[in-house]
Amino acid sequence: MQLFCNSSGWRGRKAGMNAHLTNGFLMFALVIVATMRDDATVLGYSGAPLVMDQDIPLRTCRYSRIHSMIQVRCANLGLERIPSNLKTEIQILDVSVNRVRVLTNDSLAPYTNLAYLYLRDNFIQEIQEAAFDNLRYLKMLDLSTNGCDTLPKSLFRLPYLQNLYLSKNRLGDELFERVDVKSPLILLQLSKNRLGRVPSLGPVPTLTYLNVSDNNIGSVSPEDLAPFCSLKKLDLTKNPIKFDAGSCECHTFNAWLHAREIVSRPVYNCSEERAKGECARQEFTNRTMELHERCTEILRLQVETEKARNTWILIACCISGFLFCLFVGLFCVHKKNKRRRKKLKEEQKLNANNANTELLNSNLNQPENT
C-alpha cells in the first residue's frame, strides 16, 4: 500500500512537471513572436508596417549620439521610403542599403536640422526638385550606388554642403552643363558614372578633391581645371584619356598640375609628344587664365568677407564686453552709494534719537533743579 501511494505521488509530480514544461515552452514561443513583431516596426513610425524583405534581418531604426549630434540608423531594413515620423531634431540620418526609389519633396521635409545624410546603395532614380530645399544645414550627402541620371539644381545651392558623394550612378555631361554651383563644395566624388569630360561646374573656389575616375573621359586640359583654383587632389584613373602626340597638350597639362601643386592620378608620361625642348616653355590660353583668375577673385572676396565678418564680430564682442564692464561698474557704484546713503540715514536717525533722548532727559531733570 505504501509503495502504491509513493508510485502514485511520483506519477503526479511527473505530470505536474510536464505541464510546467509545456507552459514554459508556450510562453517562450509567445515572447519570441511578440519580439519579432515589435522589431518589424520602425522606431518612431506610427503608420502601417513598412514593407521588408523576409531575407533581411528584422531590425529597427536606432537612435544614438555622436559628438552631441542625434543619429538615426535605418540601414539595411528593406525600406521603400524614408520614415516620416522620426524625431525631427535628428542631425545624422542613415538610410543606406534599402529599397528607396523616389525622393519626393516631402520625403525629407520634417528633418530640417540634418547635417549628414546617407542614402547610398538604394534604387533611387527620381529626385524631385525641392527634395533637399529644407536641408539648409546639410554638410554631407552620400547618394552613391543608385540609379540617378539627373539631380535637382537646388542641391548645388545648399549653403553648407561640403562633401558630395555621387559615385556609381548614371550621371552624364548634360547634367553639369546646366548647373551653377553655389555650395562651398570641398569634396566631389563622381567615379563610375557616364561622364565624357571633366564636369563643367563654373567657378568652385573651395573644391580641393575631385574624383572622376572610371568614366569615359577622353581628354583633359588646364581649361577644365581652371575653375577649381583650390584643387589639390585629382583622380582621373580608368579613363581613356589620350593627348595629341603632335602637340604639347601633355606637357601643358603636367605644367598646370605642377604650377598649382595638384596631386593627380595617374601621372601622365609625355614621352610620345614632341621633343622636350619644343614644349619647354608652357603658355596657357587666355580662356584658362581668365577662368582661373575669376575663381581666384571669388575666393579672395570670400576670404575678405569672412575676415571682415570676423573683424566685426570681434568689434561687437569688444563693445559688448566694454558695455558689460561699464554696466557692472555703474552697478557697483550704485550699490556702494546706496549702502552709503543707507548708512548715512541710519547715522542721522541715530543722532536724532540721541538728541531726542538728551532733550527728554534734560526736560526730566529740569523740575528737580528748580
XYZ file of C-alpha atoms in Angstrom:
370
model
C 0.000 0.000 0.000
C 2.824 2.359 0.857
C 4.573 1.502 -2.395
C 1.418 2.194 -4.374
C 0.995 5.586 -2.750
C 4.599 6.522 -3.450
C 4.255 5.429 -7.064
C 1.070 7.435 -7.493
C 2.703 10.518 -5.973
C 5.691 10.212 -8.286
C 3.409 9.955 -11.327
C 1.521 13.038 -10.128
C 4.710 15.019 -9.715
C 5.881 13.898 -13.162
C 2.613 15.022 -14.738
C 2.941 18.379 -12.979
C 6.495 18.805 -14.258
C 5.372 18.023 -17.806
C 2.603 20.596 -17.523
C 5.056 23.231 -16.278
C 7.482 22.456 -19.116
C 4.691 22.702 -21.680
C 3.557 26.042 -20.289
C 7.150 27.274 -20.294
C 7.649 26.392 -23.959
C 4.380 28.104 -24.868
C 5.379 31.283 -23.012
C 8.812 31.260 -24.686
C 7.200 30.929 -28.127
C 4.827 33.822 -27.386
C 7.734 36.036 -26.289
C 9.662 35.274 -29.497
C 6.637 36.054 -31.677
C 5.981 39.318 -29.832
C 9.633 40.345 -30.117
C 9.717 39.661 -33.859
C 6.536 41.648 -34.317
C 7.920 44.618 -32.391
C 11.223 44.529 -34.279
C 9.398 44.705 -37.591
C 8.147 48.201 -36.798
C 10.433 51.175 -37.428
C 11.101 53.065 -34.220
C 9.130 56.274 -34.175
C 6.961 55.255 -37.137
C 3.302 55.050 -36.157
C 1.821 54.187 -39.541
C 1.407 50.846 -41.281
C 4.343 48.420 -41.050
C 6.934 49.124 -43.719
C 7.474 46.559 -46.453
C 10.554 44.442 -45.767
C 12.316 41.554 -47.417
C 11.971 38.312 -45.485
C 15.647 37.584 -46.097
C 16.699 40.799 -44.325
C 17.015 40.553 -40.522
C 14.136 42.288 -38.780
C 15.528 45.330 -37.003
C 14.529 48.864 -36.100
C 15.846 52.350 -36.688
C 18.215 53.014 -33.820
C 18.955 56.322 -32.136
C 22.359 57.258 -30.779
C 24.515 60.304 -30.101
C 27.754 61.178 -31.883
C 29.601 64.305 -30.731
C 26.393 65.740 -29.244
C 24.503 65.096 -32.508
C 21.455 62.821 -32.704
C 21.945 59.970 -35.167
C 19.343 57.570 -36.569
C 20.463 54.395 -38.336
C 17.834 52.837 -40.600
C 20.302 50.950 -42.787
C 19.531 47.554 -44.315
C 15.870 47.405 -43.294
C 14.321 46.914 -46.723
C 12.609 50.320 -46.547
C 10.889 51.600 -49.680
C 10.605 55.183 -48.449
C 12.107 57.480 -45.842
C 10.344 57.066 -42.465
C 8.317 60.219 -41.865
C 7.803 60.061 -38.100
C 11.337 60.004 -36.766
C 12.453 62.681 -34.338
C 12.527 65.953 -36.241
C 15.652 67.198 -34.451
C 17.921 64.448 -35.830
C 21.177 65.611 -37.411
C 22.501 62.350 -38.876
C 20.270 60.017 -40.896
C 21.499 56.749 -42.399
C 19.062 55.050 -44.801
C 21.734 53.125 -46.707
C 21.205 49.691 -48.275
C 17.434 49.869 -48.649
C 14.893 49.945 -51.485
C 14.087 53.628 -51.732
C 13.277 54.520 -55.342
C 11.953 58.081 -55.214
C 12.765 61.136 -53.116
C 9.717 63.383 -53.132
C 9.540 66.983 -51.998
C 8.139 65.729 -48.676
C 10.489 62.791 -48.048
C 12.994 64.810 -46.012
C 10.911 67.904 -45.254
C 10.457 67.219 -41.494
C 14.194 66.902 -40.830
C 15.377 70.482 -41.212
C 18.369 70.024 -38.881
C 20.047 67.298 -40.921
C 23.792 67.769 -41.378
C 24.770 64.291 -42.615
C 22.565 62.200 -44.909
C 23.481 58.693 -46.106
C 21.387 57.323 -48.990
C 23.917 55.054 -50.674
C 23.065 51.677 -52.155
C 19.358 52.198 -52.808
C 17.365 52.205 -56.047
C 16.869 55.973 -56.262
C 16.119 57.014 -59.835
C 13.963 60.092 -59.296
C 14.618 63.066 -57.049
C 12.061 65.846 -57.146
C 13.313 69.402 -57.479
C 12.541 70.528 -53.923
C 13.590 67.312 -52.175
C 16.575 68.979 -50.453
C 15.238 72.528 -50.124
C 14.586 72.303 -46.374
C 18.030 70.892 -45.564
C 19.694 74.256 -45.032
C 22.345 72.839 -42.684
C 23.316 69.795 -44.755
C 27.100 69.323 -44.891
C 27.449 65.848 -46.360
C 25.298 63.856 -48.782
C 26.026 60.306 -49.919
C 23.980 59.277 -52.976
C 26.466 56.742 -54.304
C 25.376 53.401 -55.768
C 21.959 54.439 -57.022
C 20.405 54.897 -60.444
C 20.297 58.695 -60.692
C 20.680 60.213 -64.151
C 19.762 63.727 -63.030
C 19.845 65.808 -59.858
C 17.851 68.846 -58.710
C 19.606 72.165 -59.252
C 18.718 73.220 -55.724
C 21.121 70.584 -54.390
C 24.078 72.635 -55.601
C 22.805 75.771 -53.867
C 22.737 74.442 -50.304
C 24.729 76.969 -48.243
C 26.746 74.493 -46.135
C 27.139 71.462 -48.423
C 30.831 70.468 -48.451
C 31.065 66.752 -49.255
C 29.028 65.226 -52.087
C 29.328 61.531 -52.992
C 27.735 60.627 -56.348
C 29.746 57.615 -57.494
C 28.133 54.623 -59.223
C 25.197 56.448 -60.783
C 24.255 57.308 -64.366
C 25.152 60.984 -64.384
C 26.214 62.442 -67.727
C 27.733 65.659 -69.040
C 24.363 67.256 -69.802
C 23.523 67.473 -66.088
C 26.501 69.682 -65.269
C 26.049 71.894 -68.319
C 23.019 73.492 -66.667
C 24.254 73.510 -63.066
C 25.632 76.604 -61.368
C 27.317 75.522 -58.156
C 26.901 77.896 -55.217
C 27.578 75.411 -52.425
C 31.026 75.518 -50.773
C 31.972 72.068 -52.054
C 35.271 70.691 -50.787
C 34.964 67.090 -51.984
C 33.130 65.855 -55.087
C 33.050 62.121 -55.825
C 31.863 61.270 -59.367
C 33.577 57.973 -60.125
C 31.803 55.278 -62.169
C 29.298 57.495 -63.945
C 28.788 58.361 -67.618
C 30.959 61.442 -67.915
C 32.697 62.198 -71.191
C 34.732 65.092 -69.802
C 35.581 66.842 -66.570
C 32.275 68.332 -65.348
C 31.694 71.996 -66.070
C 30.587 73.395 -62.723
C 31.564 77.018 -63.070
C 33.907 78.578 -60.509
C 34.081 76.436 -57.361
C 36.834 78.116 -55.335
C 36.514 75.780 -52.331
C 36.867 72.454 -54.180
C 40.044 70.633 -53.126
C 39.306 66.996 -54.055
C 37.752 65.824 -57.330
C 37.328 62.172 -58.274
C 36.120 61.431 -61.817
C 37.766 58.034 -62.145
C 36.277 55.135 -64.103
C 34.297 57.260 -66.561
C 34.592 57.797 -70.307
C 36.689 60.977 -70.281
C 38.803 61.078 -73.435
C 40.696 64.333 -72.966
C 41.606 66.794 -70.247
C 43.195 70.229 -70.325
C 44.125 73.054 -67.937
C 40.962 74.869 -69.017
C 38.886 72.056 -67.483
C 40.597 72.533 -64.115
C 40.952 76.319 -64.121
C 37.585 76.967 -62.365
C 38.840 74.932 -59.392
C 41.532 77.273 -58.108
C 41.918 75.459 -54.751
C 42.111 71.951 -56.227
C 44.815 69.793 -54.614
C 43.834 66.196 -55.438
C 42.548 64.910 -58.776
C 41.697 61.306 -59.660
C 41.448 60.513 -63.389
C 42.260 56.809 -63.251
C 40.480 54.331 -65.538
C 39.600 56.922 -68.171
C 40.589 56.585 -71.861
C 42.477 59.892 -71.824
C 44.809 60.485 -74.762
C 46.896 63.525 -75.617
C 47.723 64.655 -79.131
C 51.233 63.408 -79.809
C 51.778 66.205 -82.334
C 51.218 68.958 -79.780
C 52.302 69.894 -76.273
C 48.995 69.032 -74.588
C 50.516 66.542 -72.164
C 53.367 68.867 -71.162
C 50.933 71.751 -70.772
C 48.639 69.695 -68.569
C 51.512 68.496 -66.380
C 52.824 72.053 -66.164
C 49.446 73.229 -64.869
C 49.385 70.480 -62.250
C 52.906 71.378 -61.151
C 52.215 75.123 -61.027
C 49.054 74.659 -58.949
C 50.551 71.894 -56.763
C 47.836 69.417 -57.730
C 48.435 65.740 -56.978
C 46.960 63.785 -59.876
C 46.355 60.122 -60.543
C 47.607 58.735 -62.831
C 50.859 60.517 -63.659
C 50.967 61.049 -67.424
C 54.168 60.322 -69.311
C 54.684 62.804 -72.142
C 57.464 60.886 -73.907
C 55.344 60.330 -77.024
C 54.902 64.040 -77.665
C 57.265 66.426 -79.368
C 60.803 66.802 -78.187
C 61.007 68.176 -74.687
C 62.796 71.288 -75.897
C 59.901 72.303 -78.125
C 57.488 72.140 -75.159
C 59.848 73.631 -72.597
C 58.031 76.959 -72.415
C 54.423 76.436 -71.496
C 51.825 79.106 -72.124
C 48.258 78.693 -71.012
C 45.385 80.022 -73.082
C 43.691 83.309 -72.275
C 40.473 81.439 -71.537
C 42.266 79.244 -68.997
C 43.808 82.203 -67.205
C 40.509 84.090 -67.282
C 38.650 81.205 -65.626
C 41.356 80.776 -63.017
C 41.508 84.500 -62.215
C 37.737 84.600 -61.896
C 37.843 81.727 -59.418
C 40.715 83.356 -57.530
C 38.814 86.636 -57.330
C 35.753 84.897 -55.903
C 37.970 83.142 -53.368
C 39.634 86.429 -52.448
C 36.262 88.099 -51.934
C 35.113 85.199 -49.783
C 38.250 85.428 -47.661
C 37.896 89.191 -47.303
C 34.210 88.856 -46.473
C 34.990 86.251 -43.845
C 37.791 88.391 -42.470
C 35.530 91.450 -42.338
C 32.830 89.373 -40.691
C 35.264 88.115 -38.067
C 36.519 91.668 -37.522
C 33.007 92.974 -36.962
C 32.278 90.070 -34.646
C 35.433 90.921 -32.687
C 34.457 94.597 -32.547
C 30.942 93.698 -31.439
C 32.352 91.402 -28.753
C 34.710 94.143 -27.549
C 31.903 96.707 -27.440
C 29.654 94.229 -25.662
C 32.423 93.472 -23.181
C 33.055 97.178 -22.594
C 29.353 97.873 -22.083
C 29.083 94.912 -19.748
C 32.058 96.092 -17.696
C 30.639 99.624 -17.677
C 27.283 98.317 -16.519
C 28.915 96.217 -13.797
C 30.991 99.209 -12.693
C 27.980 101.525 -12.580
C 26.004 98.884 -10.755
C 28.762 98.504 -8.160
C 28.976 102.293 -7.732
C 25.204 102.458 -7.391
C 25.199 99.720 -4.752
C 28.044 101.419 -2.905
C 26.272 104.783 -2.952
C 23.073 103.100 -1.871
C 24.823 101.497 1.090
C 26.484 104.816 1.934
C 23.168 106.675 1.828
C 21.568 103.976 3.927
C 24.387 104.184 6.458
C 24.161 107.972 6.484
C 20.417 107.819 7.096
C 20.956 105.342 9.913
C 23.574 107.644 11.463
C 21.275 110.649 11.102
C 18.434 108.689 12.627
C 20.671 107.553 15.466
C 21.885 111.104 16.060
C 18.304 112.340 16.033
C 17.325 109.674 18.538
C 20.270 110.605 20.742
C 19.323 114.273 20.543
C 15.738 113.491 21.452
C 16.908 111.345 24.335
C 19.151 114.103 25.649
C 16.362 116.653 25.292
C 13.964 114.371 27.119
C 16.471 113.783 29.889
C 17.094 117.489 30.222
C 13.364 118.147 30.453
C 13.002 115.482 33.117
C 15.905 116.833 35.144
C 14.793 120.486 34.976
C 11.973 120.346 37.700
C 14.319 118.681 40.151
C 16.766 121.546 39.826
C 14.034 124.095 40.379
